Amino acid sequence: MRVLLPLPIVLPLLAAGLSLALYRHVRLQRALGITVLGAVLAASVALLVEADTTGAVTTQVGGWPAPVGITLVADRFAALVLVVSEAMLLAVLVYAIGHPGTRDHAGVFHPVYLVLAAGVAGSFLTGDLFNLFVSFEVMLTASYVLLTLGGARDQVRTAMTYVVVSLLASTLFVTAVALIYAATGTVNMADLSVRLAELDPATRQALGLLLLVVFGVKAAIFPLFFWLPDSYPTAPTPVTAIFAGLLTKVGVYAIIRSQTLLFPSDGPSTLILFIAGATMLVGVLGAIAQNDIKRILSFHIISQIGYMVMGLGLFTVAGLAGAVFYILHHIVVKTTLFLVGGLVEHRAGSGSLRHVTGLLHRTPLLAVLFLVPALSLAGLPPFSGFAAKLALVQAGMDADRFLVVGVSLVVSLLTLFSMTKIWAGVFWGRPSSVARAGAGAGAARVPLMTGATALLAAGSIAIALAAGPVYDISRRAAADLLTPAILVDKVLPR
Amino acid sequence: MTPERSLILHRAVEVVFPIALVFAVFLLFAGHNAPGGGFVGGLVAGAAFVLRYVDGGSTEVRRAARVHPETLVGTGMAMAAITGAVGWLGGGSFLESRKLSIDLPLLGTAKTTTSLPFDIGVMLVVVGLVVMILRTLGSESHK
Amino acid sequence: MIVLLAVTVGALYAAGVYLLLQRTLTRIVIGLAVLAHGANLLLLLAGGRAGRAPIVDGEAGRVADPLPQALALTAIVIAFGVSAFLLALAHRSRRQTHDDIVQDDVEDRRIARMARGETHR
Amino acid sequence: MLILILLHALAALTALALGRRLGPRVFLVAALAPLVSVGLLAGRAPGVLDGRPVDEALRWAPSLGLVAAFRLDGFALLVGGLVAGIGVLVMVYASAYFHRGPAVGRAAALLVAFAGAMLGIVLADDLLLIYVFWELTSITSYLLIGIEDQKGSARAAALHALLVTGGGGLAMLGGFVLLGQEAGTYRLSEILAAPPSGGLVGPALALILVGAFTKSAQFPFHGWLPGAMSAPTPISAYLHSATMVKAGVYLIARLAPAFAAAVAFWRPTVVLVGLATMLLGGWRALRETDLKLLLAYGTVSQLGFMTTLFGVGLPEWTFAGAAILLTHALFKAALFMVVGIVDHQAGTRDLRHLGVLWRALPMTAAVAVVAAASMAGLPLLATFPAKEFAFEAALHGGLGRLDPVLAVGLVGGSALTAAYAFRFAWGAFIGGRGAQPTTAKPPARALLGPALVLSALSIALGVAPVLADKVVAPAAQALHADASGLHLALWHGITSALVASAIAVGVGVVLFVRRYAVVRLQRRLQVLPPASAVYARAIERLLHGADLVTGFVQNGSLPIYLGVILLTAVMLPAAHLVAGGSLPQQWVVAETPMQALVTVLTIGAAIGTAVAARRFVAVLFLGGVGYGVAVLFVIQGAPDLALTQFLVETLALVIFVLVLRHLPERFGGSPSRRSHVLRLAVAGIVGVFVTAFALVAAAARTGESVSEEFLARSLPEAGGRNVVNVILVDFRAIDTLGEITVLGVAALGVAALVRTKVDDDT
């Protein structure tokens, strides 16, 4: 199994190089992308099985023992998130093959998409703080290029905000790594787990909070989220969808990983719970104020991040299990919603609630495809979002944190309100006679796009049906997170 | 391209360019034991192309580097990744270095490790990036 | 840690931040570059006092910590690549709008106006 | 029992698929699911009525407490039978009511899906499972109210219903989780058998009551129900009179026996809310001229009645509640169907345009009159013995200060009910002021048949209450173990309850006769804003609030975004640093004079970049900073780093020049003085923070760094003397791999940005 561990990082990188060389052979690029991501998905599943049996799979890159070489770790949490992410990457790639916006720039899209996949996998699997920085950069650089795919004026304008904010966050990340190294003399996370615990609490907490801010920018938590709704909606749909599903979750992952592995002695945290509540509220209010599908959905990303952070703030097994479950569900649901948003734009020529109405009468299937993830997002039963929210509500009540539970329930209602705004605006009403999308629309392959979307919607239902086993493994993952010693013992030679 | 281009500069660059490239390769090889390495080597080679650019704009760069920069970048990335995979395929872990001995003409047998081809990959990518920038941002066609 | 160097790092951060908080993309890029210099210097300082270059040559004496140097080198090169991209973005923005001013987000401004009651839905 | 729910789901999918082909007949296909349910329930009935409930459980996510546990007891049998039985009738009715159209398949699918969900609520024996089905009914109700989605009013009404009932549902979920945690189980039967008494039970029940009140349209949440009448009549008949709105009542009925006495606020709250709703609904129903709205307010009133009865939580009361629940479903569904027929055949349902319909539609009128008479509580009809029972309980007393309130309230509410029942029957069918000769054609058999069945049942149960007793008594016993011995009877003798009934009907007659005076009085008495206006204002506030908050935090300006990020990054850690960080013991200002000199120059260059007004000058200063830092690297003992820094800086300068040559020489725009000061302040804060943090962090170091290992292993194990290079290409080669990937992608991105044609060039 150890042998498989670098695969999700290395295979896409190799394939990206190859894909770059196949610049003019779009078909080969597609086949390569699908094959590689399929293989990586298989490898991830194998890793998950192994991680769940043995607790964690670890390997030392280059064969150098722990603090010297870089550690790769797939514990239950990492493996779970990895599997879901790779499945999304694969599904969205299928969608992208049918999507006109990405078809027009296939030569750039395919290699860079693979690099993004490598960066995401690297961020999940690395056990080294500086390598996490590098993985982030790999992922982010790829995201810059994907965000500006096509180079339209809007994209360039919003990409400036996105790139500058990301660069500032990266600089802060380097700052944090430098300060942590100054205080501890290591960057290996397992090693850090030991050494940070020996620091005086004030310095340790200051370092922990700086890192929280760094990852918080990527995760788009309050008050660091503004860049997201401005930049995401302008990219081509598949790009927005995969950003929405994965990138912020990488940030959340890093927050959870760092706070549990590096700074476990400082939680549970009222500050984090406050951030969680504020993130939920501000995000959903932002969504209510919007009038464009993709912008509404973008604000919901923020709002939903609040739920995941809430699980961390509780800092109990139940809370973290809820957070893990929420992440898994949300990756699927959010990606689906954006893909549906793209299909709406394709069918109606616009994603604005002011221009599109009555789609239900033209494409009932699309309406169903929207309804499933939308209700799931609002946490309504019997969809996956319900189980996820239930887990968090239970955990919150268990920990006597009633205020944040109350906020989470109110936000749930507001989310529902905002979803009905899309539903009533776009799907209900007299069918609008807007022309189909203009340039490049003819090149679209709608069955491919719809198929990928339907598959993901089915995935959301599958998570709901399998809520029992999924929650159980989330719970085991959460228990691991709260006992960092397990991981430390596996990584550091004794 | 530029009509008023300086002949002296042109001659100077013609002389310096190959020297700089050789120096870059030297830095690459020396890197494992003395200051240098793939990055530094690549940057020096990149600087050499900058000189060509100063001399004759992006056309001159195009003439100096016949290969597409995409190819340089792609080859470099693939080279580094494949080097990493060698140890892995041999049953070790990924990026595990292996000892190599290469017979070089004039210099005799050099003992090194698989990190050398890795470093060469690094160098190619850096050179590729610089050439790419010179050929795109440096191009005059987008006034 | 050497106080003067720490102060230099602080000064670089301050100058970088000052440049960053403006609307001209050129200044923002310069600001980010100054910040990056500060961060790299900080990384090096994290290794402790100065020493001989970390090259194994059998001589005795204090050797500078090599790890931060390697990390800083990586950070420098990454920052270089990303800055190149950002400059290309500025280049394209210039071609599209003939300037490199970072504009406010259009939708955001509209909602803010609406909240102030200046326009209606 | 799970199989029944799944059957409904299957029927829904089938209806969706066949809607286009079958047209309205698709409802008959959909009716199969409730029909099978009726059969199945009837098959289980003998055992259940004997007091042997049927249990069934399927583990869904047990560690989350999600267990699909079902339990069919007497009460579930009563309500479930109503849900399924009326479901069949409504579907038959709908097959004649709807015209062929694209929405037919959707309507049938949603209706049968709803029936399944409703059955789920009734059969579920698990709090969380109840919530699951509860919200499913909210969603299907939303989609059904809005089925005529081209009408703006339908969309708005659907949203109103969803927000109120969905919101209540969320409160209820909170309550369920609290209650479940206090009890240690979510299994309803276990909780009721051994009610928990912890400190959180009170709040839990308060939240659950909010859910029940919203769903059952209790004051002050009742506003959504009249609005929901914009749905086609079969839907109103089924969801908004006979079934869904009873979900809240159902829940109260389940919980009251265990908690009404134990939780102090339960009885007064539920009773007062119920009575208020009963009176308010009846009062409003007296005024409406739209027959459907009249019935809707009547439903609100009757729901208040049932809430009151069940809310008391004592056996007699519960028994009366169960009886009313049954009879109300019979007459109210029939009345709605009749309104649909009138609307369908006469083209209007406005009392002002209707009258003497018995001539044109004799059978319909007969059905209507019987149902209305049952509603009014006249003898020999089903509601009469039930209401008698309720009055009996009310006059029996034993609830302290609530006794007089209950007695007066129930009689008053019944009087109002009688009044609007008369108004309904008289105004449209018997007399009627409009007296417009209507040319209505007789309705189709499938339209009238179901209403006929229901009215016939009203008569049968009225004449022979013992029939009703067969199901009502086991239902009450399922809720209250000690409810045995209570029975419905046709004639109790001349009791105080009979007198109360007579008073109620008598006052009802007076109110009916003086109906115009009542309407005038109503107009004068309107003090409270209508519930729908309150809702509308709340939504407007919410929208405006969302705009305000979003306009404030999401202001679209990059400098502000960056400023907030930076300040957050400083403030959060700074609090801890100031509180407990310690500065180093030994201070080394500088190691060599050279170092001091270079730092000064570097700082100078940094200031230069900040103040330069020309782009090129700023870039040159930036170069100065870069070279200065490179020299510092050399002094520090990092030749590789310095070399790289020199070269990168040079190349960066070149790129800057390449881009800047197209831009104006000077920076444009001069920002305001205030923003200038603000920027300086943020810059200063960040600078001081980083310096301080660096010193504190370095002072906190206790052990050696891991680099000892690198120095030791570099030559012997990795074969290189230059440790930095060995780290880059060997120890940490995967970093380097990532790094060149960044370079490669950046190169690709630069090429894409520069080479892609600029379409919208201005």
CSV table of N, CA and C in Angstrom, one decimal, chain C residues 1-6 8 10 12 14-15 18-19 21 23 26-27 29 34 37 42 44 46 48-51 53-56 64-67 69-70 73-74 76-77 81 89 92 94-96 98 100 104-105 108-109 114-115 121, chain D residues 544 547 554-557 559 561 587-591 595-596 599 609 612 615 633 636-639 641 645 649 656 660 662-663 667 676 679 683 687 691 701 705 707 721 723-724 727-728 739 743 746 753-754 756-758 761-762:
chain,number,residue,atom,x,y,z
C,1,MET,N,18.3,35.5,17.7
C,1,MET,CA,18.0,36.3,16.5
C,1,MET,C,18.6,37.7,16.5
C,2,ILE,N,19.1,38.1,15.4
C,2,ILE,CA,19.7,39.4,15.3
C,2,ILE,C,18.6,40.5,15.1
C,3,VAL,N,18.7,41.4,16.1
C,3,VAL,CA,17.6,42.4,16.1
C,3,VAL,C,17.5,43.2,14.9
C,4,LEU,N,18.6,43.6,14.4
C,4,LEU,CA,18.6,44.5,13.2
C,4,LEU,C,18.0,43.8,12.0
C,5,LEU,N,18.2,42.5,11.9
C,5,LEU,CA,17.6,41.7,10.8
C,5,LEU,C,16.1,41.6,11.0
C,6,ALA,N,15.7,41.4,12.2
C,6,ALA,CA,14.3,41.3,12.5
C,6,ALA,C,13.6,42.6,12.2
C,8,THR,N,14.7,44.7,9.9
C,8,THR,CA,14.6,44.8,8.5
C,8,THR,C,13.4,44.0,7.9
C,10,GLY,N,10.7,43.4,9.5
C,10,GLY,CA,9.5,44.2,9.8
C,10,GLY,C,9.3,45.3,8.8
C,12,LEU,N,10.4,45.5,5.7
C,12,LEU,CA,10.0,45.0,4.4
C,12,LEU,C,8.5,44.7,4.4
C,14,ALA,N,6.3,46.1,6.3
C,14,ALA,CA,5.5,47.3,6.3
C,14,ALA,C,5.5,48.0,4.9
C,15,ALA,N,6.6,48.1,4.3
C,15,ALA,CA,6.6,48.7,2.9
C,15,ALA,C,5.8,47.9,2.0
C,18,TYR,N,2.1,48.5,2.7
C,18,TYR,CA,1.7,49.8,2.3
C,18,TYR,C,1.5,49.8,0.8
C,19,LEU,N,2.3,49.2,0.0
C,19,LEU,CA,2.1,49.1,-1.4
C,19,LEU,C,0.9,48.3,-1.8
C,21,LEU,N,-1.9,47.9,-0.4
C,21,LEU,CA,-3.2,48.4,-0.1
C,21,LEU,C,-3.6,49.6,-1.1
C,23,ARG,N,-4.6,50.6,-5.5
C,23,ARG,CA,-5.4,50.0,-6.6
C,23,ARG,C,-4.6,49.8,-7.8
C,26,THR,N,0.5,47.4,-10.6
C,26,THR,CA,1.9,47.4,-10.6
C,26,THR,C,2.4,47.6,-9.1
C,27,ARG,N,1.8,48.5,-8.4
C,27,ARG,CA,2.2,48.7,-7.0
C,27,ARG,C,1.9,47.5,-6.2
C,29,VAL,N,1.9,44.4,-7.2
C,29,VAL,CA,2.9,43.4,-7.5
C,29,VAL,C,4.2,43.7,-6.8
C,34,VAL,N,8.1,42.8,-2.4
C,34,VAL,CA,8.8,43.2,-1.2
C,34,VAL,C,8.4,42.4,0.0
C,37,HIS,N,10.3,39.2,-0.2
C,37,HIS,CA,11.6,39.3,0.3
C,37,HIS,C,11.7,39.3,1.8
C,42,LEU,N,13.0,36.3,6.6
C,42,LEU,CA,12.5,35.8,7.9
C,42,LEU,C,12.7,34.3,8.0
C,44,LEU,N,15.1,32.6,6.6
C,44,LEU,CA,16.5,32.4,6.9
C,44,LEU,C,16.8,32.7,8.3
C,46,ALA,N,15.0,32.3,10.7
C,46,ALA,CA,14.5,31.3,11.6
C,46,ALA,C,15.5,30.2,11.8
C,48,GLY,N,18.5,30.8,12.7
C,48,GLY,CA,19.4,31.2,13.8
C,48,GLY,C,20.5,32.0,13.3
C,49,ARG,N,21.6,32.1,14.0
C,49,ARG,CA,22.7,32.9,13.7
C,49,ARG,C,23.4,32.6,12.4
C,50,ALA,N,24.2,33.5,11.9
C,50,ALA,CA,25.0,33.3,10.7
C,50,ALA,C,26.0,32.2,11.0
C,51,GLY,N,26.5,31.6,9.9
C,51,GLY,CA,27.6,30.6,10.0
C,51,GLY,C,28.2,30.4,8.6
C,53,ALA,N,28.9,28.6,5.1
C,53,ALA,CA,27.9,28.0,4.1
C,53,ALA,C,27.8,26.5,4.4
C,54,PRO,N,26.7,25.9,4.3
C,54,PRO,CA,26.5,24.5,4.7
C,54,PRO,C,27.0,23.6,3.6
C,55,ILE,N,28.3,23.7,3.4
C,55,ILE,CA,29.0,22.8,2.4
C,55,ILE,C,30.0,21.9,3.2
C,56,VAL,N,29.8,20.6,3.1
C,56,VAL,CA,30.6,19.7,3.9
C,56,VAL,C,32.0,19.7,3.3
C,64,ALA,N,25.8,27.4,9.0
C,64,ALA,CA,24.5,28.0,9.0
C,64,ALA,C,23.5,26.8,8.7
C,65,ASP,N,22.3,27.0,9.3
C,65,ASP,CA,21.3,26.0,9.1
C,65,ASP,C,20.8,25.9,7.7
C,66,PRO,N,21.0,24.7,7.1
C,66,PRO,CA,20.7,24.6,5.6
C,66,PRO,C,19.3,24.5,5.3
C,67,LEU,N,18.4,23.9,6.2
C,67,LEU,CA,17.0,23.7,5.8
C,67,LEU,C,16.3,25.0,5.5
C,69,GLN,N,17.4,27.6,4.3
C,69,GLN,CA,18.0,28.1,3.0
C,69,GLN,C,17.3,27.3,1.9
C,70,ALA,N,17.1,26.0,2.0
C,70,ALA,CA,16.5,25.3,0.9
C,70,ALA,C,15.0,25.7,0.8
C,73,LEU,N,14.8,29.0,-0.8
C,73,LEU,CA,15.1,28.9,-2.2
C,73,LEU,C,13.8,28.5,-3.0
C,74,THR,N,13.2,27.5,-2.4
C,74,THR,CA,11.9,27.0,-3.1
C,74,THR,C,10.9,28.2,-3.1
C,76,ILE,N,11.4,31.4,-3.0
C,76,ILE,CA,11.7,32.4,-4.0
C,76,ILE,C,11.3,32.0,-5.4
C,77,VAL,N,11.6,30.8,-5.8
C,77,VAL,CA,11.4,30.4,-7.2
C,77,VAL,C,9.9,30.3,-7.4
C,81,GLY,N,7.7,32.5,-10.2
C,81,GLY,CA,6.7,32.0,-11.2
C,81,GLY,C,5.4,32.6,-11.1
C,89,LEU,N,-1.0,38.8,-16.3
C,89,LEU,CA,-2.4,39.3,-16.1
C,89,LEU,C,-2.5,40.8,-16.2
C,92,ARG,N,-2.5,41.7,-19.8
C,92,ARG,CA,-3.7,41.4,-20.5
C,92,ARG,C,-4.8,42.5,-20.1
C,94,ARG,N,-4.1,45.4,-19.2
C,94,ARG,CA,-3.8,46.7,-19.9
C,94,ARG,C,-4.3,46.7,-21.3
C,95,ARG,N,-4.2,45.5,-22.0
C,95,ARG,CA,-4.7,45.4,-23.3
C,95,ARG,C,-6.2,45.5,-23.4
C,96,GLN,N,-6.9,45.1,-22.3
C,96,GLN,CA,-8.4,45.2,-22.3
C,96,GLN,C,-8.9,46.5,-21.8
C,98,HIS,N,-6.6,49.3,-20.9
C,98,HIS,CA,-5.6,50.4,-21.1
C,98,HIS,C,-5.2,50.9,-19.8
C,100,ASP,N,-3.9,49.6,-15.4
C,100,ASP,CA,-3.8,48.4,-14.5
C,100,ASP,C,-4.4,48.7,-13.2
C,104,ASP,N,-13.4,47.6,-8.6
C,104,ASP,CA,-14.3,47.0,-7.6
C,104,ASP,C,-15.2,46.0,-8.4
C,105,ASP,N,-15.6,45.0,-7.6
C,105,ASP,CA,-16.5,44.1,-8.2
C,105,ASP,C,-17.9,44.7,-8.5
C,108,ASP,N,-21.0,43.4,-6.5
C,108,ASP,CA,-20.9,43.8,-5.1
C,108,ASP,C,-21.4,45.3,-4.9
C,109,ARG,N,-20.9,46.1,-5.9
C,109,ARG,CA,-21.2,47.5,-5.8
C,109,ARG,C,-22.7,47.7,-5.9
C,114,MET,N,-27.9,49.1,-3.6
C,114,MET,CA,-29.3,48.7,-3.3
C,114,MET,C,-29.5,48.8,-1.8
C,115,ALA,N,-28.6,48.4,-1.0
C,115,ALA,CA,-28.8,48.4,0.4
C,115,ALA,C,-28.9,49.8,0.9
C,121,ARG,N,-34.2,46.5,-6.9
C,121,ARG,CA,-34.0,45.3,-7.6
C,121,ARG,C,-34.6,45.3,-9.0
D,544,HIS,N,-33.9,43.1,2.9
D,544,HIS,CA,-33.2,44.3,3.1
D,544,HIS,C,-32.0,44.1,4.0
D,547,ASP,N,-29.3,42.6,2.1
D,547,ASP,CA,-28.6,43.6,1.2
D,547,ASP,C,-27.6,44.4,2.1
D,554,GLN,N,-19.2,42.7,1.9
D,554,GLN,CA,-18.7,42.3,0.6
D,554,GLN,C,-18.7,43.6,-0.3
D,555,ASN,N,-17.7,44.5,0.0
D,555,ASN,CA,-17.9,45.7,-0.7
D,555,ASN,C,-17.1,45.8,-2.0
D,556,GLY,N,-16.5,44.7,-2.4
D,556,GLY,CA,-15.9,44.6,-3.8
D,556,GLY,C,-14.6,45.3,-3.9
D,557,SER,N,-14.0,45.8,-2.9
D,557,SER,CA,-12.8,46.6,-3.0
D,557,SER,C,-11.6,45.8,-2.6
D,559,PRO,N,-8.3,46.6,-1.9
D,559,PRO,CA,-7.5,47.1,-0.8
D,559,PRO,C,-8.2,46.8,0.5
D,561,TYR,N,-10.3,44.3,1.2
D,561,TYR,CA,-10.2,42.9,1.5
D,561,TYR,C,-8.8,42.6,2.1
D,587,TRP,N,20.4,40.0,23.5
D,587,TRP,CA,20.1,40.8,22.3
D,587,TRP,C,21.4,40.9,21.5
D,588,VAL,N,21.3,40.5,20.2
D,588,VAL,CA,22.4,40.8,19.3
D,588,VAL,C,21.9,41.7,18.3
D,589,VAL,N,22.5,42.9,18.3
D,589,VAL,CA,22.0,43.9,17.3
D,589,VAL,C,22.4,43.6,15.9
D,590,ALA,N,23.6,43.4,15.7
D,590,ALA,CA,24.1,43.0,14.4
D,590,ALA,C,25.4,42.2,14.5
D,591,GLU,N,25.7,41.4,13.5
D,591,GLU,CA,26.9,40.6,13.7
D,591,GLU,C,28.1,41.2,13.1
D,595,GLN,N,26.9,43.9,7.8
D,595,GLN,CA,25.5,43.5,7.9
D,595,GLN,C,24.6,44.7,8.3
D,596,ALA,N,25.1,45.5,9.2
D,596,ALA,CA,24.3,46.7,9.6
D,596,ALA,C,24.1,47.6,8.5
D,599,THR,N,21.6,46.3,5.9
D,599,THR,CA,20.2,46.3,6.4
D,599,THR,C,19.7,47.8,6.2
D,609,THR,N,10.6,52.1,-2.7
D,609,THR,CA,9.5,51.5,-3.5
D,609,THR,C,8.2,52.0,-3.1
D,612,ALA,N,8.0,55.9,-4.4
D,612,ALA,CA,8.3,56.3,-5.7
D,612,ALA,C,7.0,56.6,-6.5
D,615,ARG,N,6.8,54.4,-12.2
D,615,ARG,CA,6.8,53.0,-12.2
D,615,ARG,C,8.3,52.4,-12.2
D,633,PHE,N,21.9,37.5,2.6
D,633,PHE,CA,21.9,36.0,2.5
D,633,PHE,C,23.4,35.6,2.5
D,636,GLN,N,24.8,35.8,5.8
D,636,GLN,CA,24.2,34.8,6.7
D,636,GLN,C,24.8,33.4,6.5
D,637,GLY,N,25.5,33.3,5.3
D,637,GLY,CA,26.0,32.0,5.0
D,637,GLY,C,25.2,31.1,4.1
D,638,ALA,N,24.6,31.8,3.1
D,638,ALA,CA,23.7,31.1,2.2
D,638,ALA,C,24.0,31.4,0.8
D,639,PRO,N,25.2,30.9,0.3
D,639,PRO,CA,25.6,31.3,-1.1
D,639,PRO,C,24.6,30.9,-2.2
D,641,LEU,N,21.4,30.5,-2.0
D,641,LEU,CA,20.3,31.3,-1.9
D,641,LEU,C,20.6,32.7,-2.5
D,645,GLN,N,18.8,34.4,-5.6
D,645,GLN,CA,18.1,35.7,-5.4
D,645,GLN,C,18.6,36.7,-6.4
D,649,GLU,N,16.1,38.1,-9.1
D,649,GLU,CA,15.8,39.5,-9.1
D,649,GLU,C,16.1,40.1,-10.4
D,656,PHE,N,9.4,42.8,-15.4
D,656,PHE,CA,8.7,44.1,-15.0
D,656,PHE,C,8.8,45.1,-16.2
D,660,LEU,N,5.9,46.9,-18.1
D,660,LEU,CA,5.7,48.3,-17.7
D,660,LEU,C,5.9,49.2,-18.9
D,662,HIS,N,4.4,49.3,-21.5
D,662,HIS,CA,3.2,49.7,-22.1
D,662,HIS,C,2.3,50.5,-21.2
D,663,LEU,N,2.8,50.7,-20.0
D,663,LEU,CA,1.9,51.4,-19.0
D,663,LEU,C,2.4,52.8,-18.9
D,667,PHE,N,2.4,56.6,-11.7
D,667,PHE,CA,1.2,55.9,-11.1
D,667,PHE,C,0.1,56.9,-11.2
D,676,HIS,N,-4.7,57.3,3.0
D,676,HIS,CA,-3.2,57.3,3.1
D,676,HIS,C,-2.8,57.0,4.6
D,679,ARG,N,-3.6,53.4,5.5
D,679,ARG,CA,-2.6,52.4,4.9
D,679,ARG,C,-1.3,52.4,5.7
D,683,ALA,N,0.2,49.3,7.7
D,683,ALA,CA,1.6,48.9,7.3
D,683,ALA,C,2.5,48.9,8.6
D,687,GLY,N,4.3,45.6,10.3
D,687,GLY,CA,5.7,45.6,10.5
D,687,GLY,C,6.1,45.3,11.9
D,691,THR,N,8.1,41.8,13.3
D,691,THR,CA,9.4,41.9,14.1
D,691,THR,C,9.2,41.3,15.4
D,701,ARG,N,12.5,28.9,21.1
D,701,ARG,CA,13.1,27.7,20.7
D,701,ARG,C,13.9,27.1,21.9
D,705,SER,N,17.7,22.3,15.7
D,705,SER,CA,16.8,22.0,14.6
D,705,SER,C,17.2,20.7,14.0
D,707,SER,N,18.3,20.1,11.3
D,707,SER,CA,19.3,20.2,10.3
D,707,SER,C,20.6,19.4,10.6
D,721,ARG,N,28.1,17.3,-1.3
D,721,ARG,CA,28.7,18.1,-0.2
D,721,ARG,C,27.9,19.3,0.0
D,723,VAL,N,24.9,20.8,1.0
D,723,VAL,CA,23.8,20.3,1.8
D,723,VAL,C,22.5,20.9,1.2
D,724,VAL,N,22.5,22.2,0.9
D,724,VAL,CA,21.3,22.9,0.4
D,724,VAL,C,20.8,22.2,-0.9
D,727,ILE,N,19.4,18.8,-0.2
D,727,ILE,CA,18.1,18.9,0.4
D,727,ILE,C,17.1,19.1,-0.8
D,728,LEU,N,17.4,20.0,-1.7
D,728,LEU,CA,16.5,20.3,-2.8
D,728,LEU,C,16.3,19.1,-3.8
D,739,GLU,N,7.6,22.5,-7.1
D,739,GLU,CA,8.1,23.8,-7.4
D,739,GLU,C,8.2,24.0,-8.9
D,743,LEU,N,6.3,26.4,-11.8
D,743,LEU,CA,6.9,27.2,-12.9
D,743,LEU,C,6.3,26.8,-14.2
D,746,ALA,N,2.8,28.1,-14.5
D,746,ALA,CA,2.9,29.6,-14.7
D,746,ALA,C,3.3,29.9,-16.1
D,753,LEU,N,-2.4,33.6,-21.5
D,753,LEU,CA,-3.0,35.0,-21.3
D,753,LEU,C,-2.5,35.9,-22.4
D,754,VAL,N,-1.3,35.8,-22.8
D,754,VAL,CA,-0.7,36.7,-23.8
D,754,VAL,C,-1.2,36.4,-25.2
D,756,THR,N,-3.9,34.4,-26.2
D,756,THR,CA,-5.4,34.3,-26.5
D,756,THR,C,-5.8,35.7,-27.0
D,757,LYS,N,-6.5,35.7,-28.0
D,757,LYS,CA,-7.0,36.9,-28.7
D,757,LYS,C,-7.8,37.7,-27.7
D,758,VAL,N,-7.6,39.0,-27.7
D,758,VAL,CA,-8.5,39.9,-26.8
D,758,VAL,C,-9.7,40.2,-27.6
D,761,ASP,N,-11.6,44.1,-26.9
D,761,ASP,CA,-10.7,45.2,-26.8
D,761,ASP,C,-11.5,46.5,-27.1
D,762,THR,N,-11.3,47.5,-26.2
D,762,THR,CA,-12.0,48.7,-26.5
D,762,THR,C,-11.1,49.7,-27.1
